[in-house]
Every structure is written in structure tokens, then in C-alpha cells.
XYZ file of C-alpha atoms in Angstrom:
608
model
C 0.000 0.000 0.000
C 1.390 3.401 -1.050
C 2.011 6.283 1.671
C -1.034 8.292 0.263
C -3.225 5.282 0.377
C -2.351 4.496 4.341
C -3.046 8.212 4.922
C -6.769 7.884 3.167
C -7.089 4.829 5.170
C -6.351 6.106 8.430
C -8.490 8.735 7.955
C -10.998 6.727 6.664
C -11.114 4.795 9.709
C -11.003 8.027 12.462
C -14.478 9.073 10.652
C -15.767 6.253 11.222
C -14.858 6.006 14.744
C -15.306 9.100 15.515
C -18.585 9.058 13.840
C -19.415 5.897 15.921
C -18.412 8.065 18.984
C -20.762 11.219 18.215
C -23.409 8.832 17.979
C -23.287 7.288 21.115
C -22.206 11.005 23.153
C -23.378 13.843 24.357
C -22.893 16.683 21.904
C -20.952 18.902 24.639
C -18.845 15.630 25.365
C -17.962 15.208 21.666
C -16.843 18.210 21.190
C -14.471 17.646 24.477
C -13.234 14.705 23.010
C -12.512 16.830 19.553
C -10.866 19.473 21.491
C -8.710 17.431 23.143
C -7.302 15.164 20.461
C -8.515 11.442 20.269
C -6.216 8.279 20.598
C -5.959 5.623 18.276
C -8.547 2.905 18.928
C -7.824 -0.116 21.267
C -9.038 -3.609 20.813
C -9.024 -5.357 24.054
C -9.118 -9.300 23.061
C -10.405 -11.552 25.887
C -8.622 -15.142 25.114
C -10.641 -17.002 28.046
C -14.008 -15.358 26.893
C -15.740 -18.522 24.879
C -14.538 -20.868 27.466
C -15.787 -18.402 30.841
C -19.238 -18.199 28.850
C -19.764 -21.569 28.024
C -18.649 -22.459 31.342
C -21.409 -20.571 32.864
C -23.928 -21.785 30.716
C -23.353 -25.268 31.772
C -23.875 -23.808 35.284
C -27.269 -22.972 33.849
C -27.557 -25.944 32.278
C -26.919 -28.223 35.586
C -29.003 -25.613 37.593
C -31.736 -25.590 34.817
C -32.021 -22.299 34.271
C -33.409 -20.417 31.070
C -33.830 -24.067 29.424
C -36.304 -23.973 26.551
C -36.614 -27.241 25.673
C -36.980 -30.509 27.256
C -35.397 -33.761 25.886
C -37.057 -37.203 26.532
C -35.098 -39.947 26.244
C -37.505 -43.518 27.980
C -38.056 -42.747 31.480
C -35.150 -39.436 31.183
C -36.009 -35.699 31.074
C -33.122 -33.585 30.170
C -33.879 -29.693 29.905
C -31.487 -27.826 27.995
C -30.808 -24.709 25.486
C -31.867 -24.919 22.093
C -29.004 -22.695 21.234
C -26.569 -24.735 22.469
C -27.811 -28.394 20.648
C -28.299 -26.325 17.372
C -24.973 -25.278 17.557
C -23.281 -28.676 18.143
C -25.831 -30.597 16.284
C -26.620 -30.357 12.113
C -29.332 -32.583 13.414
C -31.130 -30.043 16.391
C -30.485 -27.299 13.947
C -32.714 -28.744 11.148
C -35.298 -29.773 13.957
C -35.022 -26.316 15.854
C -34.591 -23.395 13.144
C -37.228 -25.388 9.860
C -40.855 -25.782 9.631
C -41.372 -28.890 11.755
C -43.881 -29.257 14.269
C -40.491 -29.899 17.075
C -39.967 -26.081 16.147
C -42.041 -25.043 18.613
C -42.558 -27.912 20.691
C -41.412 -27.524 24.583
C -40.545 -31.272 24.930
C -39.218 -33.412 22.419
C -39.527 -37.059 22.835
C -36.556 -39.199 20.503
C -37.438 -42.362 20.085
C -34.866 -45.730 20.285
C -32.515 -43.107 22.087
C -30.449 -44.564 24.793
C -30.959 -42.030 27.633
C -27.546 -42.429 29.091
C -25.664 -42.140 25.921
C -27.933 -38.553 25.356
C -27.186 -37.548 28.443
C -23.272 -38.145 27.885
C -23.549 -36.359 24.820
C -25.682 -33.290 26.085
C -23.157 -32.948 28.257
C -20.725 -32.911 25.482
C -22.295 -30.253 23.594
C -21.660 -28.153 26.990
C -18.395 -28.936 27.733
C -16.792 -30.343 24.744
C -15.241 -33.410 26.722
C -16.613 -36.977 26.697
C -15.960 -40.015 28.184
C -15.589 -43.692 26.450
C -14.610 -47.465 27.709
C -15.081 -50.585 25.617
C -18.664 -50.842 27.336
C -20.076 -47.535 26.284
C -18.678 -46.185 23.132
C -21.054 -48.297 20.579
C -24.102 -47.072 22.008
C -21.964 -43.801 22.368
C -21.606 -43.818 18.585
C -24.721 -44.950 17.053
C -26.279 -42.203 18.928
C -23.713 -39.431 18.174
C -23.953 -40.544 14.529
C -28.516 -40.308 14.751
C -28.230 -36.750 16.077
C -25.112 -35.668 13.556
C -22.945 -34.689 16.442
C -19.981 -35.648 14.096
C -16.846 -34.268 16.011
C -18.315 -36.424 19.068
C -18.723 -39.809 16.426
C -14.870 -39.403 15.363
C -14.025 -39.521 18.665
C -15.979 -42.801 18.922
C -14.195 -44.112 15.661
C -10.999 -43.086 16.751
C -11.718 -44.742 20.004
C -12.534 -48.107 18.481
C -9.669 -48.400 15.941
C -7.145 -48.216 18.958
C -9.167 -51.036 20.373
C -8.984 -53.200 17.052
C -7.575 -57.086 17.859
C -8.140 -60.243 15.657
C -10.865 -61.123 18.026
C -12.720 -57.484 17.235
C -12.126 -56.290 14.185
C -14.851 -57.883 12.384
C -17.509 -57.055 14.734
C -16.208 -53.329 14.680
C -16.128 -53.480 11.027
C -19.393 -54.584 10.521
C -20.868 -52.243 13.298
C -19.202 -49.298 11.255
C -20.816 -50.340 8.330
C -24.406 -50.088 9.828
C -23.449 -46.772 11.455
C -22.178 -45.564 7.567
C -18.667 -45.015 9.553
C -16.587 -45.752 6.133
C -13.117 -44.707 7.624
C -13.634 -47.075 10.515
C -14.950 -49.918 8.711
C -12.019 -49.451 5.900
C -9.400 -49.295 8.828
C -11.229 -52.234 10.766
C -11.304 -54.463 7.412
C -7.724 -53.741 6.988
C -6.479 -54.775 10.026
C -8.519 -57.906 9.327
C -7.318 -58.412 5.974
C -3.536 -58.090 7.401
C -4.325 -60.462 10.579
C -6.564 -62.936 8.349
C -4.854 -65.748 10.180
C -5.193 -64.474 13.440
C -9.196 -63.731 12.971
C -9.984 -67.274 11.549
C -9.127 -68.428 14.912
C -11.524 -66.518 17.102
C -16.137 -66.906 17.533
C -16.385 -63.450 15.282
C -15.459 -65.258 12.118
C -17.461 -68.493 12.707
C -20.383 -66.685 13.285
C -20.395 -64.412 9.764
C -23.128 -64.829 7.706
C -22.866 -67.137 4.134
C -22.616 -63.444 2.375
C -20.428 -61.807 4.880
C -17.911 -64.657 4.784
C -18.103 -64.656 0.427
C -17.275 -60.517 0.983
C -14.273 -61.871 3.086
C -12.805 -64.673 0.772
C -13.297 -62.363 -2.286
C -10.894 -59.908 -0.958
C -6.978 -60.153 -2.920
C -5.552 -58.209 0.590
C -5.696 -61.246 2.680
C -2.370 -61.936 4.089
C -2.206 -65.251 3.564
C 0.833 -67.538 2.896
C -0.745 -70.074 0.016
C -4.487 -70.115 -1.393
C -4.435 -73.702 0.909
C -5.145 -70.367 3.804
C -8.026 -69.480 2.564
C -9.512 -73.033 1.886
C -8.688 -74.311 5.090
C -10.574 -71.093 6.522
C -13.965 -72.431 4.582
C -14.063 -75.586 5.871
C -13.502 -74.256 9.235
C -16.167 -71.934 9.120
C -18.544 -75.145 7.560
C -17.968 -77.277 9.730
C -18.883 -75.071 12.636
C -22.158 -75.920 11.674
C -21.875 -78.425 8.535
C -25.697 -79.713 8.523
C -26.855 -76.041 7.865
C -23.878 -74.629 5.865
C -22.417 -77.482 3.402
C -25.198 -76.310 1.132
C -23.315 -72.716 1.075
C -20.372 -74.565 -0.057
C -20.553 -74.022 -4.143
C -20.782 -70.510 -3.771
C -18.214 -70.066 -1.488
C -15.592 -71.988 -3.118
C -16.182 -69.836 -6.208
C -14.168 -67.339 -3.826
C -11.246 -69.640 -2.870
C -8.534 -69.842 -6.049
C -8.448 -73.411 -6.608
C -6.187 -73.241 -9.568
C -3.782 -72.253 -7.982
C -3.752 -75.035 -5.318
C -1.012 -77.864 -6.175
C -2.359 -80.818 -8.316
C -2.038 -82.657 -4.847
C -3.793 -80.649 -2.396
C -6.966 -80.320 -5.086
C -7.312 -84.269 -4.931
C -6.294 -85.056 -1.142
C -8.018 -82.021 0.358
C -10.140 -79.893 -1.647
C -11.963 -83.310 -3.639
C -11.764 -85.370 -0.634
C -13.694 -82.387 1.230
C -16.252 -81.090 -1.298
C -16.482 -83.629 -4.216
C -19.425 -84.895 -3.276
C -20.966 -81.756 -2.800
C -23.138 -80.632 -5.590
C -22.266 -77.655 -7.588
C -18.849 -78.278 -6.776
C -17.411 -80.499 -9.138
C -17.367 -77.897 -11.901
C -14.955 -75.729 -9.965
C -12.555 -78.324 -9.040
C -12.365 -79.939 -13.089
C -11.705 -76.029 -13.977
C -8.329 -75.954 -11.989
C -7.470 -79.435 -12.594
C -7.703 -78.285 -16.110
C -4.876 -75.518 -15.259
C -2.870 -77.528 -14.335
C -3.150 -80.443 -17.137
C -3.501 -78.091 -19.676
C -0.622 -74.804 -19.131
C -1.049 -74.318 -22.937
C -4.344 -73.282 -22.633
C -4.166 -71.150 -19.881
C -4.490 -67.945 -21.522
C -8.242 -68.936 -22.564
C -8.826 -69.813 -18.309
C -8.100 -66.590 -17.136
C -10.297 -65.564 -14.283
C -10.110 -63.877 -10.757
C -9.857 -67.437 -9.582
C -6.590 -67.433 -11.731
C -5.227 -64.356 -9.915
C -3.154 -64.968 -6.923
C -3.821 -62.375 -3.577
C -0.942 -59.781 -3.398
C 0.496 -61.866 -0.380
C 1.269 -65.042 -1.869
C 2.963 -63.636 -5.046
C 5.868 -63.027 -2.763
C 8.327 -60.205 -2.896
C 11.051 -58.811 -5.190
C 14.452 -58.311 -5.016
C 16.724 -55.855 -7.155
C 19.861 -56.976 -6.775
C 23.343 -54.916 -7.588
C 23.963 -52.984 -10.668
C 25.233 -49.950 -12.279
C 24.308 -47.282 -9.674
C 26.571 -44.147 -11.399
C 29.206 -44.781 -9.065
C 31.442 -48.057 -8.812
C 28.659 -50.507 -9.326
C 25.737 -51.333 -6.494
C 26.707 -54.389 -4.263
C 23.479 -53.887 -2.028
C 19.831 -55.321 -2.820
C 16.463 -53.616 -2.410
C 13.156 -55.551 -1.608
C 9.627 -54.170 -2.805
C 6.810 -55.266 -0.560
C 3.764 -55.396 -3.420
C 1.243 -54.896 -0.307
C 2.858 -51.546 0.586
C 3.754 -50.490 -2.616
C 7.669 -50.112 -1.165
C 11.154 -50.516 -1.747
C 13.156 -51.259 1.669
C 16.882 -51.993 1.991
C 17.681 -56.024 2.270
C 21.279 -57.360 2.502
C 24.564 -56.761 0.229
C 26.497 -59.220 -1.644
C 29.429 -60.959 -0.527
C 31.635 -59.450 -3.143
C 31.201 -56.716 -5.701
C 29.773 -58.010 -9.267
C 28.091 -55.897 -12.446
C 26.677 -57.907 -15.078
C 26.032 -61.165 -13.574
C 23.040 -63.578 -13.386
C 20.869 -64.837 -10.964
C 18.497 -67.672 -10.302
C 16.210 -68.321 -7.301
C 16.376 -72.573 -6.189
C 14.773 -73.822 -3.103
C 14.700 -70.331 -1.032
C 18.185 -69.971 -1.834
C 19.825 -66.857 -4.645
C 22.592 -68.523 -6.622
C 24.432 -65.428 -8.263
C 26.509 -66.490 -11.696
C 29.265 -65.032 -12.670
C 29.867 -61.053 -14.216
C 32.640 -58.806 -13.405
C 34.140 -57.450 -10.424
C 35.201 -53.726 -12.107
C 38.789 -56.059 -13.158
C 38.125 -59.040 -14.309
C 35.600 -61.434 -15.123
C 34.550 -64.048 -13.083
C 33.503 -67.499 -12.680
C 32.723 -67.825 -9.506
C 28.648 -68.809 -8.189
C 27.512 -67.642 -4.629
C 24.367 -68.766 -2.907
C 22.566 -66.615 -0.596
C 20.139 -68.892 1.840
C 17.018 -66.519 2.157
C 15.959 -68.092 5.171
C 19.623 -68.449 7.459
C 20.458 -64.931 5.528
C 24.188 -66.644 4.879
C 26.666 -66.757 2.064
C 28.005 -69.753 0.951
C 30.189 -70.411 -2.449
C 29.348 -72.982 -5.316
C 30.956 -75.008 -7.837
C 32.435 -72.109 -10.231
C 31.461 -72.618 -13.811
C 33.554 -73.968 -16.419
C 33.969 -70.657 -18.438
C 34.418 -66.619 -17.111
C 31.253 -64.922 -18.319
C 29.644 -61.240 -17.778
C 26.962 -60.513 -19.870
C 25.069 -63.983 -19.625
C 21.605 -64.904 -19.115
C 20.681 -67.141 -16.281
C 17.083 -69.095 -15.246
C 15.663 -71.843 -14.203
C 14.064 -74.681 -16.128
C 11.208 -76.500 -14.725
C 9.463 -76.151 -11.305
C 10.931 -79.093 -9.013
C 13.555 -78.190 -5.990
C 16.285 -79.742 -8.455
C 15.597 -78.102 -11.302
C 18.796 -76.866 -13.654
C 20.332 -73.488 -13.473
C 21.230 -72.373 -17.042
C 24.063 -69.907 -18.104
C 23.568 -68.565 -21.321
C 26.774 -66.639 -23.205
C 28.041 -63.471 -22.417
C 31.477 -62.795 -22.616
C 34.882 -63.742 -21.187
C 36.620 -60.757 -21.054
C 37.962 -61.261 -24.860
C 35.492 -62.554 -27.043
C 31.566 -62.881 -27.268
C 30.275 -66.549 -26.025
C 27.768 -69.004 -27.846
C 28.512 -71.402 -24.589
C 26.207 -72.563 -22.126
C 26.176 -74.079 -19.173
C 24.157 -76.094 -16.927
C 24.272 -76.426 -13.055
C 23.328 -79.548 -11.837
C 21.903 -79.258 -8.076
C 22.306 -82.904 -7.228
C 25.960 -83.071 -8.553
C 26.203 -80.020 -7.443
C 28.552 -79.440 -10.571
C 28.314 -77.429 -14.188
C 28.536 -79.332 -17.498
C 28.646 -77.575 -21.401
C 25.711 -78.477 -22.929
C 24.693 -77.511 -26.874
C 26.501 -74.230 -28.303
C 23.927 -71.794 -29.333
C 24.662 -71.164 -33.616
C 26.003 -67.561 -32.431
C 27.563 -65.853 -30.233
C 25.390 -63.577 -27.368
C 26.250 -61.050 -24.705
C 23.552 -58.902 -23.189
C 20.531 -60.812 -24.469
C 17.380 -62.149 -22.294
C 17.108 -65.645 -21.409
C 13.702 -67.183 -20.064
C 12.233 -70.478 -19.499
C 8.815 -71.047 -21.125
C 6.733 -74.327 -21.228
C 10.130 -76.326 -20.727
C 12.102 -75.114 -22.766
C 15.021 -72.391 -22.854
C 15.132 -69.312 -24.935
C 18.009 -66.699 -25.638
C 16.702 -63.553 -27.329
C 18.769 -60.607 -28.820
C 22.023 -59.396 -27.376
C 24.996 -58.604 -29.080
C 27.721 -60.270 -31.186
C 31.010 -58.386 -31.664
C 28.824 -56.604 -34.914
C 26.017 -55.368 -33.730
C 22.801 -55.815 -31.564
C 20.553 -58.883 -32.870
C 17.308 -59.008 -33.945
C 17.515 -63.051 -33.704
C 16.042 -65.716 -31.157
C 16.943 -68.933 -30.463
C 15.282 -72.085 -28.528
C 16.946 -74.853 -26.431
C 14.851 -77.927 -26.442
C 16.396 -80.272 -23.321
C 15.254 -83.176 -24.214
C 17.976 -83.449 -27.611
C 20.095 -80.939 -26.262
C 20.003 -78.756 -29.658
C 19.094 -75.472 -30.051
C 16.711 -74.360 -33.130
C 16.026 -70.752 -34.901
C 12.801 -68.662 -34.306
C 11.081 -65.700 -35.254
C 13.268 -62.865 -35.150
C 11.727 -59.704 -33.143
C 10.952 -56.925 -34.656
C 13.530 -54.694 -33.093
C 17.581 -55.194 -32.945
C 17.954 -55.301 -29.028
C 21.266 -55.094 -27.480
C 20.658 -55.022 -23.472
C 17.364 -56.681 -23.718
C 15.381 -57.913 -20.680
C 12.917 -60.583 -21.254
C 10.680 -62.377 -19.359
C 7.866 -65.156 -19.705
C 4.084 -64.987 -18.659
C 1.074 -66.250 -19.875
C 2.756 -68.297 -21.785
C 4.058 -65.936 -23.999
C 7.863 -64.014 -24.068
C 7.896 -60.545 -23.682
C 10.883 -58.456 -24.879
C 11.227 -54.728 -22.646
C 13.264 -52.398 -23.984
C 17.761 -52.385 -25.274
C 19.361 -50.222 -27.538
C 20.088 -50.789 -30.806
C 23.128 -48.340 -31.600
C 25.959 -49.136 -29.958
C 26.032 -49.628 -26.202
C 28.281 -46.564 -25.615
C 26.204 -44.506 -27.377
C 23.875 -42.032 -25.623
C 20.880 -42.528 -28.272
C 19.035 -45.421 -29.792
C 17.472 -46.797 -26.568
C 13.776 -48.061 -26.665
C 10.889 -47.973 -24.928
C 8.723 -50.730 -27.044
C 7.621 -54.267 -25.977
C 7.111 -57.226 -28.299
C 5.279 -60.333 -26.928
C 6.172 -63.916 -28.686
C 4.055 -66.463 -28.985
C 5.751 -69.857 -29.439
C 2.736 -71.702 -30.931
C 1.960 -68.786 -33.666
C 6.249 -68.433 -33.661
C 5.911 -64.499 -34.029
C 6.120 -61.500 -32.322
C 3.429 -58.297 -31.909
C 4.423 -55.118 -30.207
C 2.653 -53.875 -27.269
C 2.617 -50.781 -25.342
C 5.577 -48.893 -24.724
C 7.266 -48.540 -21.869
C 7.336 -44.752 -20.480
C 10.448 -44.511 -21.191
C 13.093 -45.525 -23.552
C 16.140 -47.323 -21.633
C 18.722 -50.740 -21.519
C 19.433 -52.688 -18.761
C 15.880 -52.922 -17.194
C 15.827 -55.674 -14.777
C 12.551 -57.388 -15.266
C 10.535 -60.413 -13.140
C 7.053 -62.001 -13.011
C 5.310 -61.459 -9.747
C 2.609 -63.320 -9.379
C 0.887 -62.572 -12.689
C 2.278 -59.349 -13.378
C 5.578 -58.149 -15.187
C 7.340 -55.744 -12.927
C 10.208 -53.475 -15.276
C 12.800 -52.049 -12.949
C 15.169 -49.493 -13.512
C 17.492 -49.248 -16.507
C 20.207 -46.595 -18.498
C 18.551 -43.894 -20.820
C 21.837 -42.738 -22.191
C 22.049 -39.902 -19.416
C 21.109 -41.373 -15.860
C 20.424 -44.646 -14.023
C 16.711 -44.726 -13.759
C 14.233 -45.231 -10.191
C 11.876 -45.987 -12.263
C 9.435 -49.200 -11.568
C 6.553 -50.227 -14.012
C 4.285 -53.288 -13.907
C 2.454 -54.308 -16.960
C -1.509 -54.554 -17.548
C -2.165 -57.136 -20.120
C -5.457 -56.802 -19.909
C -5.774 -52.773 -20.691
C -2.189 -53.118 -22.637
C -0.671 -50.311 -20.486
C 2.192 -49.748 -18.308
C 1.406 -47.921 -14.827
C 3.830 -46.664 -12.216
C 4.757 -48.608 -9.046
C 6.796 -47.259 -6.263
C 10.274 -45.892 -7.499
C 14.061 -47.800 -6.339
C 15.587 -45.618 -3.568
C 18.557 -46.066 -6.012
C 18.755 -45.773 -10.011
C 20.277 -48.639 -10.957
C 20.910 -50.697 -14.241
C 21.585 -53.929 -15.263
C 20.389 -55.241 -11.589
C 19.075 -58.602 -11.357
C 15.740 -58.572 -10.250
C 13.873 -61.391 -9.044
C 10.980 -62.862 -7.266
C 11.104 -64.367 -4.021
C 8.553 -66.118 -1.760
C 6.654 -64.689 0.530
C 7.687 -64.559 4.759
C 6.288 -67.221 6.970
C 3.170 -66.125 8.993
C 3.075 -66.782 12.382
């Protein structure tokens, strides 16, 4: 504000007061006051006014004094001030200040009102404190919610989420629902979703109802270990009471994800226990068909197909190119928090190496300690959280492809090319966990560094990469069984630094570079698919950005892309793949950029 303007102001506001003044004076005693020059005006502020007032209108209130209206509550008569309830209560104000009859009404009589719980919150409205225990706050709450005394109901709510325990939280949950409490019942099905093992023990979840319990089991937040949780949790609840609820049975086991049960547990538990049952049947032959039929399984795709977000497990990027001298540590993303947490660190420094997860244990292959490349396999024991060092393969590689083929505890490790420090490899290797040794099997017909290597439908492919030409466009499949390797459709793109990784029975091919790997242009951001029984590839939607060296994993049906190299910068960036709506969407970010980290999947912690 300018100088002039403040003056105007100023003046402005001495008319007025002295304006206000005249008014309320004597004209002899406002010309005194002119005469004698006026102060600026005070404005005396008293900070303990509200509280002194409403103090002594509670004193009115217990002495009922000036009450105007008389609550009835059963056998209770409460007189109070109108003012007060309409201005605590959107509820008193719409019966006090409208049309209605209760308008003018001296007594008001509220029906299926608990007259202790009005007089607690009457009392509230005067003093603004109230008082809760385990015994009272229910009533407490469905009353505060009837009369809209809202600040007094979160109070309640907040109340009763402190109090939430696996032998609770269901009742509290549904008892928030019939109040229309949504941030209670949300927290309260939470917890139970996270302490799902916990509840299944306790009266509250034996008593649900047939379509409570189906709400329950359709939920993908339980935190459960395997879908054999969630079975074992039906039959409980049936056979609390199996003459009256074995008829529930074939609607409720549409909720339980039989096909993703082993082959065993479907015919010694789940056909044992509800084979007879009818309605059943149908369900059980559609996940025996899963498993008989894996070729097929894009056409079987249902929610039943979908495993919860607890049993897919977690994922691990491991080491790297961080921007400095190479990551050594991993990071672990929790998929039920949507996080990335620090895990462990390797026992020695490696960039471009391979790894393959075997019976809870990491085995890391080979790549390059900054000097020299190496040989040399570690195994990291994800339960015992120890190092321990392996047979070292028969060649030095960096740049290889490792996986495992099949799904038995002795399945083969494969190492796929790379290079040895002087020349591009078309070598592979296989580990062998009972021999605990490596053996050369079949030569690829080239020579790959940097390309993706994946296991699909038992067999072994190596896709892209790079020769000492150029980046390759090529693919090639390992069939075990003759130990030879055959051509197959090319992809569309030359990919040097290619990540691939299998799902749905299909390949999919994320991003590389196609100029030179020293270059700071040419990387890409498309993603082919293969399909081994058509043999060719279609492109699907990009990734958001163009970049090498993504690390890439399935977790439980979902490709997760993590990190990579643009050219410029290591990349945070974390993307799991839709193949349903063919788009990418953001997950959490690394706490690190890193590229060229191995990223895998790993299963899920033991629940108590």
C-alpha cells in the first residue's frame, strides 16, 4: 500500500470512529473529546471469553435455568438450550430453526434413544469433553452418529480403531458399516485383511453370515501364505455348523482360487472335502484343467486365476550400475505396501552377472568385479540370511543370461553366453543341483552377450544381445530333451541389453538399444510379446520410457520393469504391466537408479 493510500485509510477509519463516537455522546462531550485530540482505537481481546461463557452456561444448564426445551429420552427428562444443541448438532439445527412441528414444541420425545448415551452427549455439547470405555462407546456412537454430532462420532471411531484385535475387528467393522462409519470400517477391514490368520481363529469369524464370509474370501488383501489359507478357513467356518452350511459350499468356493492349489492338495483335500458336494465339481475340473492343460491357460483366465498380493511373494533388485562403482546392495519391494526397503549386500562386488532363485536360496553367476571377469557362483540362503560359495562354472562370463528350467527343488540353473573378457560366447552351461557341478551343454549357432534368457513351457530361450557386430534381432530355442538349439522368429527390433521375461505363456521383450552400447541414443521404450505356438512376435505398449538394462521379473501374474540406463542417468523408475488394458502404470520408485540389476521374485515370509 502506497504512503497516500495508508493516509486515506487512516483517515478513513477516524471518521468512522469518531462518527461511531458522536453517535453514542453527548454533543458537549464530543466536542471535548474533539478538542482534546482522540487516541488511536484499542481492541481489548479476551482469550478465556468462549470458554468463561460456556462455562457458565453449563452452570445454567446443571441448575436448569433459562432451558427452553426438554429432551425425553424412555423414562429421562433432560432440559437444555436450544441454542446450544443447534450449535453442536446439524441434526437439532434442522429440527429447531425449519418448519417442523419440534420447532415449537417444549418437549421433544426421541425415540430408540439410549438415555444415558444422550445424556453423555448433552453434556458434550456443553463442555466439549466426553468419556468412552469398551462398554459404552457403541451405544456412544450410534447415537452421536442419529443426532449428527460428528466431532463427538470421530471420537468414537478413533476410540474403536485403537481397540482393534483379531478377536474385534470384524464385529467393529461390521458395526461401522451399519453406522455408515466408512473410515472405521475401511481401517477395521484392513487390520482384518492383514491379521486374516489371526481372525480365523476366534467366535467373530465363525459366526459371519454365508454373504459376509463370500465378501471376506473375495478380498486379494488377505495376508495369507498359500491359497491352501483361505480353503482351510472355509471348511472351518462349515464345519462349525456343517448340517446347515455345506449347502453354502458351491458358492463359497467360487471365492477360494483353486487353480492355484497344487495338483495334490486339489485331490487329497479340496476333492476329498467337497467332491461330493453338488455344484462343486465344476470348480474343481476347472483348476485341474490348469494344471493339465498350461497351454491353454491364456483362454482360463479368471479372478480365480489371480493370486492375492500376499502369496505372489516379494522382489528383489539386486546390484547394478548405480553411477558410481557398481551397487553391491539389494532392495526388496513389498507389493502390499507399494515399497522398496533396503535387504542385505552381496558378498563381493559383481556388475553384469546372473541370478536364479532354487529352493529359497539366490545362486548369483558369474559377471565382473570392475577387473576381471569371473567365474565364480555364490548362494545366498534366504531363510539363514548366509553366504556360501558354489561349484564355479567352467567358463568366465559377464553378460550372460541365467534361469531356471522346470518347477521341481532340483531343477537346472542355465548360463547362457556373455562374454569372457575377450570374445563374445555361444557357450552354455548347466548347473546340476544334485551333482552339485556345471557341465557344457549344446553351443547356441552364435555368439550372445547382453541378451534375455527365459524359461517357457520347458524349454530355454536366448533372445537378442549382441555379437562383436552389432545388436541382434535373432532368437533362439533350447529344447532339453535333444540338447540342440533351433532358430525362431526374429523380433521386430535389434535389441542389445534386452530384458525378457515369460508370462502367460508368452515371451515378452522390454526395452535395449540398438546403436551401440556406448552410445547415448538409440534406446527403446517398445515391448514385443512372442508367442511360441503362432512363432511371431506383436508389439505392445511402450514402456514410459526408452532405456537398456531394465531388470525385469514375473510377480505373481504381473511383469514388474525395474530401472534401466537412458543414455544420461540410471533410472528409479518401476513399471508393472496390464495385459489386460495393454498399459504400463507406475509402481513405487528404487531408492537407487540402478541398471543392469538382477531382479527377481522371491517367496513370501512365513506367517506366524
Amino acid at each position: 500500500m502506497s504512503t497516500c493510500d495508508s493516509q486515506r485509510a487512516e483517515a478513513s477509519r477516524d471518521n468512522v470512529s469518531q462518527n461511531s463516537v458522536d453517535e453514542g455522546l453527548p454533543r458537549e462531550l464530543s466536542q471535548l473529546s474533539l478538542s482534546s485530540g482522540s487516541s488511536p482505537d484499542e481492541f481489548h481481546c479476551n482469550k478465556g471469553h468462549s470458554e468463561a461463557t460456556l462455562k457458565n452456561i453449563f452452570g445454567y444448564y446443571q441448575s436448569q435455568k433459562l432451558c427452553d426445551v426438554v429432551l425425553i429420552a424412555g423414562t429421562c427428562r433432560i432440559p437444555v438450550h436450544k441454542l446450544v444443541l443447534v450449535s453442536c448438532s446439524e441434526y437439532f439445527a434442522a429440527m429447531f430453526m425449519g418448519s417442523l412441528q419440534e420447532s415449537k414444541s417444549s418437549e421433544i420425545t426421541l425415540e430408540r434413544v439410549d438415555p444415558q448415551a444422550l445424556k453423555t452427549l448433552v453434556n458434550y455439547c456443553y463442555t466439549g469433553i466426553i468419556e468412552l470405555s469398551e462398554d459404552t462407546v457403541e451405544v456412544i456412537l450410534s447415537t452421536a452418529t442419529l443426532l449428527q454430532l460428528n466431532v463427538a462420532a470421530k471420537a468414537c471411531c478413533d476410540f474403536l480403531e485403537k481397540q482393534l484385535d483379531p478377536c474385534n475387528s470384524l464385529g467393529i467393522a461390521l458395526f461401522a458399516e451399519q453406522q455408515s462409519c466408512l473410515s472405521l470400517h475401511k481401517t477395521a477391514m484392513q487390520y482384518t485383511y492383514q491379521h486374516f490368520m489371526q481372525v480365523v481363529k476366534n467366535d467373530e469369524f465363525l459366526r459371519l453370515s454365508e454373504e459376509q464370509l463370500s465378501s471376506l474370501l473375495n478380498s486379494d488383501d488377505l495376508n495369507v501364505v498359500t491359497e491352501e489359507n483361505v480353503f482351510e478357513s472355509l471348511m472351518l467356518w462349515v464345519q462349525h455348523d456343517v448340517a446347515d452350511r455345506q449347502k453354502y459350499l458351491p458358492n463359497l468356493l467360487k471365492f477360494v482360487k483353486l487353480p492355484l492349489l497344487s495338483s495334490e492338495y486339489l485331490i487329497d483335500k479340496v476333492e476329498f472335502s467337497c467332491g461330493n458336494v453338488a455344484g462343486c465339481q465344476p470348480l474343481i475340473m476347472e483348476a485341474v484343467k490348469w494344471h493339465l492343460l498350461p497351454e491353454r491357460r491364456s483362454l482360463l483366465f479368471s479372478h480365480r486365476t489371480r493370486p492375492r498380493t500376499s502369496t505372489i511373494g516379494r522382489l528383489l533388485a539386486i546390484g547394478g550400475m548405480d553411477g558410481y562403482k557398481g551397487a553391491s546392495n539389494m532392495e526388496m519391494y513389498d507389493p502390499r505396501t507399494n515399497t522398496w526397503s533396503p535387504y542385505m549386500r552381496m558378498g563381493a562386488r559383481r556388475l553384469q552377472f546372473g541370478v536364479a532363485v532354487l529352493q529359497n536360496k539366490l545362486v548369483v553367476v558369474g559377471g565382473r568385479d570392475g577387473l576381471k571377469t569371473l567365474n565364480t557362483v555364490e548362494c545366498f540362503d534366504l531363510t539363514s540370511l548366509s553366504w556360501s560359495t558354489l561349484a564355479p562354472m567352467n567358463t568366465h562370463r559377464h553378460g550372460l543370461g541365467v534361469t531356471v528350467l522346470g518347477e521341481g527343488p532340483n531343477s537346472p540353473i542355465y548360463a547362457v553366453g556373455g562374454h569372457d573378457g575377450w570374445i563374445y560366447l555361444n557357450s552354455v552351461e548347466r548347473w546340476d543341483a544334485c551333482s552339485r557341478s556345471w557341465t557344457i551343454v549344446a553351443n547356441m549357432s552364435g555368439a550372445r552377450s547382453t541378451c534375455g534368457v527365459a524359461a517357457l513351457r520347458g524349454r530355454l530361450y536366448a533372445v537378442g544381445g549382441r555379437d562383436s557386430g552389432a545388436c541382434l534381432r535373432s532368437v533362439e530355442c533350447y529344447h532339453p530333451a535333444t540338447n540342440h538349439w533351433t532358430a525362431c522368429a526374429p523380433m521386430n527390433r535389434r535389441r542389445g541389453g534386452v530384458s525378457v521375461c515369460a508370462a502367460d505363456g508368452y515371451l515378452y521383450a522390454l526395452g535395449g538399444h540398438e546403436a551401440p552400447a556406448n552410445a547415448t541414443g538409440g534406446r527403446l521404450a517398445c515391448v514385443e510379446r512372442y508367442d511360441p505356438i503362432a512363432d511371431n512376435w506383436v508389439l505392445l505398449a511402450r514402456l514410459s520410457y526408452g532405456r537398456d538394462a531394465i531388470g525385469s521379473c514375473l510377480l505373481g501374474d504381473r511383469i514388474i520393469a525395474v530401472g534401466g540406463y537412458d543414455g544420461v542417468k540410471y533410472l528409479c523408475v518401476v513399471e508393472v504391466y496390464d495385459s489386460e488394458s495393454n498399459c504400463w502404470r507406475k509402481l513405487a520408485p528404487l531408492t537407487t537408479g540402478r541398471a543392469g540389476a538382477a531382479v527377481v521374485a522371491i517367496p513370501p515370509p512365513r506367517l506366524c
